[in-house]
Amino acid sequence: MFRIGYGWDSHEFKPGIPLMIGGLELPHDKGLAGHSDGDVLLHALTDALLGAVAAGDIGAFFPPSDPKWKGANSVLFLEEALRQVDRAGYRVANCDTTLILAGPKIGPHAKRLQERVAELLKVEPNCVGIKAKTPEGMGTDNAAIAHASVLLIKKNSDEEGQLLAAEATPQPVVDEVVQKVLEVSVPTLPRGSRN
Ligand code: MG
């Protein structure tokens, strides 16, 4: 059994603060302002996870009005969302994300971001999509926007068993099996013998 979730967030760039994205500090002359550390990608992922188990949103768990969360590390938010996912009996199968920002270029950091987000979500890096676009024609050059979608899988379900088996099978073995299947000639039934 599966559940999907979707999250979105935006933060404004401000000079003189560190730029936190995906749990990493990226080199840039501006950072993202917010009540917390402004990590737009982790906020979108947190909302996607909470949404997938219908547990509300990031603001319900961590109200911006609460001084406790001032300057908070957004990893804490993601970890709470993962606790909610776990409590509901699910785990992350994969996620996909898109960042929309004029700068810095995300490409040079994409692999590190993928590995960090995978580590936080406790999945393999190949289960984390990191994509980035510039905000052409949107007039949002002073903001960073993040979209995130997640797929959850029910723990101890048949589907999880199949997924674990597929993940545990080395790709060369899969390739060999596919090749053998393709090599086997399918017997053709004589005309009129179907039904
Ligand atoms: Mg936010």
PDB file of C-alpha atoms and ligand atoms in Angstrom:
ATOM      1  CA  MET A   1       0.000   0.000   0.000  1.00  0.00           C
ATOM      2  CA  PHE A   2       1.267   3.435  -0.951  1.00  0.00           C
ATOM      3  CA  ARG A   3       0.594   7.064  -0.068  1.00  0.00           C
ATOM      4  CA  ILE A   4       1.777  10.185  -1.864  1.00  0.00           C
ATOM      5  CA  GLY A   5       2.508  13.631  -0.476  1.00  0.00           C
ATOM      6  CA  TYR A   6       3.302  17.036  -1.892  1.00  0.00           C
ATOM      7  CA  GLY A   7       4.859  20.137  -0.348  1.00  0.00           C
ATOM      8  CA  TRP A   8       5.805  23.632  -1.431  1.00  0.00           C
ATOM      9  CA  ASP A   9       7.690  26.492   0.220  1.00  0.00           C
ATOM     10  CA  SER A  10       9.373  29.816  -0.531  1.00  0.00           C
ATOM     11  CA  HIS A  11      11.792  32.088   1.303  1.00  0.00           C
ATOM     12  CA  GLU A  12      13.266  35.480   0.519  1.00  0.00           C
ATOM     13  CA  PHE A  13      16.996  36.030  -0.006  1.00  0.00           C
ATOM     14  CA  LYS A  14      18.714  38.353   2.496  1.00  0.00           C
ATOM     15  CA  PRO A  15      22.391  39.330   2.554  1.00  0.00           C
ATOM     16  CA  GLY A  16      24.630  38.412   5.453  1.00  0.00           C
ATOM     17  CA  ILE A  17      23.092  35.071   6.445  1.00  0.00           C
ATOM     18  CA  PRO A  18      24.158  31.524   5.507  1.00  0.00           C
ATOM     19  CA  LEU A  19      22.303  29.811   2.658  1.00  0.00           C
ATOM     20  CA  MET A  20      20.843  26.543   3.962  1.00  0.00           C
ATOM     21  CA  ILE A  21      19.336  24.203   1.359  1.00  0.00           C
ATOM     22  CA  GLY A  22      18.653  20.494   1.829  1.00  0.00           C
ATOM     23  CA  GLY A  23      20.438  20.422   5.170  1.00  0.00           C
ATOM     24  CA  LEU A  24      23.656  21.833   3.667  1.00  0.00           C
ATOM     25  CA  GLU A  25      25.205  25.277   3.741  1.00  0.00           C
ATOM     26  CA  LEU A  26      25.821  26.308   0.123  1.00  0.00           C
ATOM     27  CA  PRO A  27      28.354  29.015  -0.783  1.00  0.00           C
ATOM     28  CA  HIS A  28      26.514  32.221  -1.772  1.00  0.00           C
ATOM     29  CA  ASP A  29      26.526  35.927  -0.910  1.00  0.00           C
ATOM     30  CA  LYS A  30      22.946  35.732   0.454  1.00  0.00           C
ATOM     31  CA  GLY A  31      20.925  33.328   2.542  1.00  0.00           C
ATOM     32  CA  LEU A  32      17.224  32.596   2.970  1.00  0.00           C
ATOM     33  CA  ALA A  33      15.449  34.571   5.649  1.00  0.00           C
ATOM     34  CA  GLY A  34      12.901  32.860   7.864  1.00  0.00           C
ATOM     35  CA  HIS A  35      11.933  32.242  11.435  1.00  0.00           C
ATOM     36  CA  SER A  36      14.023  29.053  11.280  1.00  0.00           C
ATOM     37  CA  ASP A  37      17.183  28.612   9.180  1.00  0.00           C
ATOM     38  CA  GLY A  38      15.053  29.174   6.040  1.00  0.00           C
ATOM     39  CA  ASP A  39      15.832  25.784   4.477  1.00  0.00           C
ATOM     40  CA  VAL A  40      13.222  25.936   1.742  1.00  0.00           C
ATOM     41  CA  LEU A  41      13.897  22.413   0.452  1.00  0.00           C
ATOM     42  CA  LEU A  42      13.583  20.711   3.846  1.00  0.00           C
ATOM     43  CA  HIS A  43      10.400  22.699   4.567  1.00  0.00           C
ATOM     44  CA  ALA A  44       8.810  21.513   1.300  1.00  0.00           C
ATOM     45  CA  LEU A  45       9.866  17.920   2.067  1.00  0.00           C
ATOM     46  CA  THR A  46       8.542  18.187   5.635  1.00  0.00           C
ATOM     47  CA  ASP A  47       5.143  19.301   4.329  1.00  0.00           C
ATOM     48  CA  ALA A  48       5.153  16.535   1.702  1.00  0.00           C
ATOM     49  CA  LEU A  49       5.809  13.894   4.386  1.00  0.00           C
ATOM     50  CA  LEU A  50       3.188  15.305   6.769  1.00  0.00           C
ATOM     51  CA  GLY A  51       0.701  15.604   3.908  1.00  0.00           C
ATOM     52  CA  ALA A  52       1.238  12.000   2.846  1.00  0.00           C
ATOM     53  CA  VAL A  53       0.027  10.761   6.235  1.00  0.00           C
ATOM     54  CA  ALA A  54      -2.587  13.544   6.572  1.00  0.00           C
ATOM     55  CA  ALA A  55      -0.848  14.829   9.714  1.00  0.00           C
ATOM     56  CA  GLY A  56      -1.278  18.548   9.024  1.00  0.00           C
ATOM     57  CA  ASP A  57       1.534  20.916   8.024  1.00  0.00           C
ATOM     58  CA  ILE A  58       4.837  22.282   9.258  1.00  0.00           C
ATOM     59  CA  GLY A  59       3.168  25.365  10.798  1.00  0.00           C
ATOM     60  CA  ALA A  60       0.945  23.189  12.983  1.00  0.00           C
ATOM     61  CA  PHE A  61       3.951  21.403  14.482  1.00  0.00           C
ATOM     62  CA  PHE A  62       6.372  24.349  14.561  1.00  0.00           C
ATOM     63  CA  PRO A  63       4.376  27.629  14.728  1.00  0.00           C
ATOM     64  CA  PRO A  64       6.468  30.628  13.558  1.00  0.00           C
ATOM     65  CA  SER A  65       4.931  32.519  16.508  1.00  0.00           C
ATOM     66  CA  ASP A  66       6.823  30.231  18.922  1.00  0.00           C
ATOM     67  CA  PRO A  67      10.223  31.775  19.786  1.00  0.00           C
ATOM     68  CA  LYS A  68      11.486  28.232  20.450  1.00  0.00           C
ATOM     69  CA  TRP A  69      11.898  27.706  16.679  1.00  0.00           C
ATOM     70  CA  LYS A  70      13.784  30.958  16.000  1.00  0.00           C
ATOM     71  CA  GLY A  71      16.859  30.078  13.928  1.00  0.00           C
ATOM     72  CA  ALA A  72      16.011  26.357  14.292  1.00  0.00           C
ATOM     73  CA  ASN A  73      17.833  23.752  12.230  1.00  0.00           C
ATOM     74  CA  SER A  74      15.198  22.544   9.757  1.00  0.00           C
ATOM     75  CA  VAL A  75      16.514  18.988  10.061  1.00  0.00           C
ATOM     76  CA  LEU A  76      14.500  18.924  13.328  1.00  0.00           C
ATOM     77  CA  PHE A  77      11.302  19.610  11.349  1.00  0.00           C
ATOM     78  CA  LEU A  78      12.051  16.853   8.867  1.00  0.00           C
ATOM     79  CA  GLU A  79      12.806  14.411  11.673  1.00  0.00           C
ATOM     80  CA  GLU A  80       9.433  15.143  13.311  1.00  0.00           C
ATOM     81  CA  ALA A  81       7.685  14.551   9.965  1.00  0.00           C
ATOM     82  CA  LEU A  82       9.541  11.226   9.635  1.00  0.00           C
ATOM     83  CA  ARG A  83       8.341  10.281  13.152  1.00  0.00           C
ATOM     84  CA  GLN A  84       4.761  10.967  12.016  1.00  0.00           C
ATOM     85  CA  VAL A  85       5.329   8.810   8.921  1.00  0.00           C
ATOM     86  CA  ASP A  86       6.765   6.020  11.067  1.00  0.00           C
ATOM     87  CA  ARG A  87       3.893   6.278  13.564  1.00  0.00           C
ATOM     88  CA  ALA A  88       1.416   5.892  10.693  1.00  0.00           C
ATOM     89  CA  GLY A  89       3.221   2.679   9.683  1.00  0.00           C
ATOM     90  CA  TYR A  90       4.957   3.927   6.550  1.00  0.00           C
ATOM     91  CA  ARG A  91       8.477   4.614   5.279  1.00  0.00           C
ATOM     92  CA  VAL A  92       9.779   6.674   2.382  1.00  0.00           C
ATOM     93  CA  ALA A  93      10.021   4.847  -0.939  1.00  0.00           C
ATOM     94  CA  ASN A  94      11.317   7.831  -2.941  1.00  0.00           C
ATOM     95  CA  CYS A  95      11.018  11.571  -3.310  1.00  0.00           C
ATOM     96  CA  ASP A  96      11.376  14.116  -6.089  1.00  0.00           C
ATOM     97  CA  THR A  97      12.114  17.812  -5.682  1.00  0.00           C
ATOM     98  CA  THR A  98      12.447  20.947  -7.788  1.00  0.00           C
ATOM     99  CA  LEU A  99      14.146  24.142  -6.659  1.00  0.00           C
ATOM    100  CA  ILE A 100      13.339  27.395  -8.460  1.00  0.00           C
ATOM    101  CA  LEU A 101      15.919  30.103  -7.860  1.00  0.00           C
ATOM    102  CA  ALA A 102      18.001  32.601  -9.808  1.00  0.00           C
ATOM    103  CA  GLY A 103      21.174  31.580  -7.987  1.00  0.00           C
ATOM    104  CA  PRO A 104      23.379  29.990  -6.896  1.00  0.00           C
ATOM    105  CA  LYS A 105      23.612  27.270  -9.561  1.00  0.00           C
ATOM    106  CA  ILE A 106      22.455  24.016  -7.978  1.00  0.00           C
ATOM    107  CA  GLY A 107      24.084  21.657 -10.524  1.00  0.00           C
ATOM    108  CA  PRO A 108      27.534  21.682  -8.869  1.00  0.00           C
ATOM    109  CA  HIS A 109      25.930  20.827  -5.499  1.00  0.00           C
ATOM    110  CA  ALA A 110      23.216  18.433  -6.731  1.00  0.00           C
ATOM    111  CA  LYS A 111      25.072  15.206  -5.889  1.00  0.00           C
ATOM    112  CA  ARG A 112      25.928  16.382  -2.362  1.00  0.00           C
ATOM    113  CA  LEU A 113      22.318  17.531  -1.880  1.00  0.00           C
ATOM    114  CA  GLN A 114      21.025  14.183  -3.125  1.00  0.00           C
ATOM    115  CA  GLU A 115      23.269  12.305  -0.692  1.00  0.00           C
ATOM    116  CA  ARG A 116      22.368  14.548   2.251  1.00  0.00           C
ATOM    117  CA  VAL A 117      18.606  14.379   1.633  1.00  0.00           C
ATOM    118  CA  ALA A 118      18.861  10.585   1.168  1.00  0.00           C
ATOM    119  CA  GLU A 119      20.707  10.328   4.480  1.00  0.00           C
ATOM    120  CA  LEU A 120      18.013  12.394   6.226  1.00  0.00           C
ATOM    121  CA  LEU A 121      15.164  10.371   4.690  1.00  0.00           C
ATOM    122  CA  LYS A 122      17.008   7.060   5.313  1.00  0.00           C
ATOM    123  CA  VAL A 123      16.818   6.002   1.652  1.00  0.00           C
ATOM    124  CA  GLU A 124      19.388   5.343  -1.076  1.00  0.00           C
ATOM    125  CA  PRO A 125      20.573   8.385  -3.069  1.00  0.00           C
ATOM    126  CA  ASN A 126      18.945   6.949  -6.203  1.00  0.00           C
ATOM    127  CA  CYS A 127      15.589   7.409  -4.434  1.00  0.00           C
ATOM    128  CA  VAL A 128      16.045  11.208  -4.231  1.00  0.00           C
ATOM    129  CA  GLY A 129      15.427  13.499  -7.198  1.00  0.00           C
ATOM    130  CA  ILE A 130      17.108  16.916  -7.033  1.00  0.00           C
ATOM    131  CA  LYS A 131      16.248  19.305  -9.873  1.00  0.00           C
ATOM    132  CA  ALA A 132      16.611  23.060 -10.240  1.00  0.00           C
ATOM    133  CA  LYS A 133      15.265  25.725 -12.584  1.00  0.00           C
ATOM    134  CA  THR A 134      15.678  29.477 -12.874  1.00  0.00           C
ATOM    135  CA  PRO A 135      12.499  31.548 -12.426  1.00  0.00           C
ATOM    136  CA  GLU A 136      12.149  32.712 -16.049  1.00  0.00           C
ATOM    137  CA  GLY A 137       9.496  35.411 -16.324  1.00  0.00           C
ATOM    138  CA  MET A 138       8.270  34.929 -12.779  1.00  0.00           C
ATOM    139  CA  GLY A 139       9.857  37.993 -11.191  1.00  0.00           C
ATOM    140  CA  THR A 140      10.924  35.965  -8.163  1.00  0.00           C
ATOM    141  CA  ASP A 141      14.701  36.445  -8.469  1.00  0.00           C
ATOM    142  CA  ASN A 142      14.901  37.455  -4.814  1.00  0.00           C
ATOM    143  CA  ALA A 143      13.283  34.259  -3.577  1.00  0.00           C
ATOM    144  CA  ALA A 144      13.948  30.549  -3.533  1.00  0.00           C
ATOM    145  CA  ILE A 145      11.020  28.219  -4.119  1.00  0.00           C
ATOM    146  CA  ALA A 146      10.944  24.457  -3.546  1.00  0.00           C
ATOM    147  CA  HIS A 147       8.465  21.787  -4.609  1.00  0.00           C
ATOM    148  CA  ALA A 148       8.640  18.253  -3.216  1.00  0.00           C
ATOM    149  CA  SER A 149       6.679  15.071  -3.734  1.00  0.00           C
ATOM    150  CA  VAL A 150       7.138  11.862  -1.771  1.00  0.00           C
ATOM    151  CA  LEU A 151       5.932   8.297  -2.126  1.00  0.00           C
ATOM    152  CA  LEU A 152       5.482   6.307   1.088  1.00  0.00           C
ATOM    153  CA  ILE A 153       5.205   2.555   1.316  1.00  0.00           C
ATOM    154  CA  LYS A 154       3.431   0.650   4.109  1.00  0.00           C
ATOM    155  CA  LYS A 155       5.934  -1.146   6.316  1.00  0.00           C
ATOM    156  CA  ASN A 156       5.730  -4.963   6.315  1.00  0.00           C
ATOM    157  CA  SER A 157       3.358  -4.948   3.328  1.00  0.00           C
ATOM    158  CA  ASP A 158       3.671  -7.215   0.282  1.00  0.00           C
ATOM    159  CA  GLU A 159       4.682  -4.150  -1.709  1.00  0.00           C
ATOM    160  CA  GLU A 160       7.503  -3.375   0.725  1.00  0.00           C
ATOM    161  CA  GLY A 161       8.710  -6.986   0.464  1.00  0.00           C
ATOM    162  CA  GLN A 162       8.806  -6.699  -3.328  1.00  0.00           C
ATOM    163  CA  LEU A 163      10.581  -3.347  -3.128  1.00  0.00           C
ATOM    164  CA  LEU A 164      13.194  -4.677  -0.690  1.00  0.00           C
ATOM    165  CA  ALA A 165      13.773  -7.720  -2.907  1.00  0.00           C
ATOM    166  CA  ALA A 166      14.167  -5.514  -5.984  1.00  0.00           C
ATOM    167  CA  GLU A 167      16.549  -3.190  -4.122  1.00  0.00           C
ATOM    168  CA  ALA A 168      18.601  -6.153  -2.900  1.00  0.00           C
ATOM    169  CA  THR A 169      19.018  -7.585  -6.404  1.00  0.00           C
ATOM    170  CA  PRO A 170      22.223  -6.352  -8.064  1.00  0.00           C
ATOM    171  CA  GLN A 171      21.586  -4.677 -11.430  1.00  0.00           C
ATOM    172  CA  PRO A 172      23.839  -7.133 -13.393  1.00  0.00           C
ATOM    173  CA  VAL A 173      21.630 -10.004 -12.151  1.00  0.00           C
ATOM    174  CA  VAL A 174      18.488  -8.141 -13.263  1.00  0.00           C
ATOM    175  CA  ASP A 175      20.089  -7.460 -16.678  1.00  0.00           C
ATOM    176  CA  GLU A 176      21.013 -11.153 -17.066  1.00  0.00           C
ATOM    177  CA  VAL A 177      17.478 -12.326 -16.227  1.00  0.00           C
ATOM    178  CA  VAL A 178      15.941  -9.820 -18.660  1.00  0.00           C
ATOM    179  CA  GLN A 179      18.369 -10.941 -21.377  1.00  0.00           C
ATOM    180  CA  LYS A 180      17.468 -14.621 -20.827  1.00  0.00           C
ATOM    181  CA  VAL A 181      13.745 -13.861 -20.955  1.00  0.00           C
ATOM    182  CA  LEU A 182      14.247 -11.989 -24.230  1.00  0.00           C
ATOM    183  CA  GLU A 183      16.268 -14.895 -25.683  1.00  0.00           C
ATOM    184  CA  VAL A 184      13.522 -17.468 -25.000  1.00  0.00           C
ATOM    185  CA  SER A 185      11.418 -17.835 -28.120  1.00  0.00           C
ATOM    186  CA  VAL A 186       7.743 -17.666 -27.289  1.00  0.00           C
ATOM    187  CA  PRO A 187       5.953 -20.701 -28.835  1.00  0.00           C
ATOM    188  CA  THR A 188       3.327 -19.661 -31.362  1.00  0.00           C
ATOM    189  CA  LEU A 189      -0.020 -21.331 -31.112  1.00  0.00           C
ATOM    190  CA  PRO A 190      -1.495 -22.732 -34.336  1.00  0.00           C
ATOM    191  CA  ARG A 191      -4.083 -20.505 -35.974  1.00  0.00           C
ATOM    192  CA  GLY A 192      -7.574 -20.915 -34.544  1.00  0.00           C
ATOM    193  CA  SER A 193      -6.351 -22.717 -31.454  1.00  0.00           C
ATOM    194  CA  ARG A 194      -6.767 -19.676 -29.188  1.00  0.00           C
ATOM    195  CA  ASN A 195      -9.788 -19.163 -26.869  1.00  0.00           C
TER     196      ASN A 195
HETATM  197 MG    MG B   1       9.513  27.723   5.145  1.00  0.00          MG
END
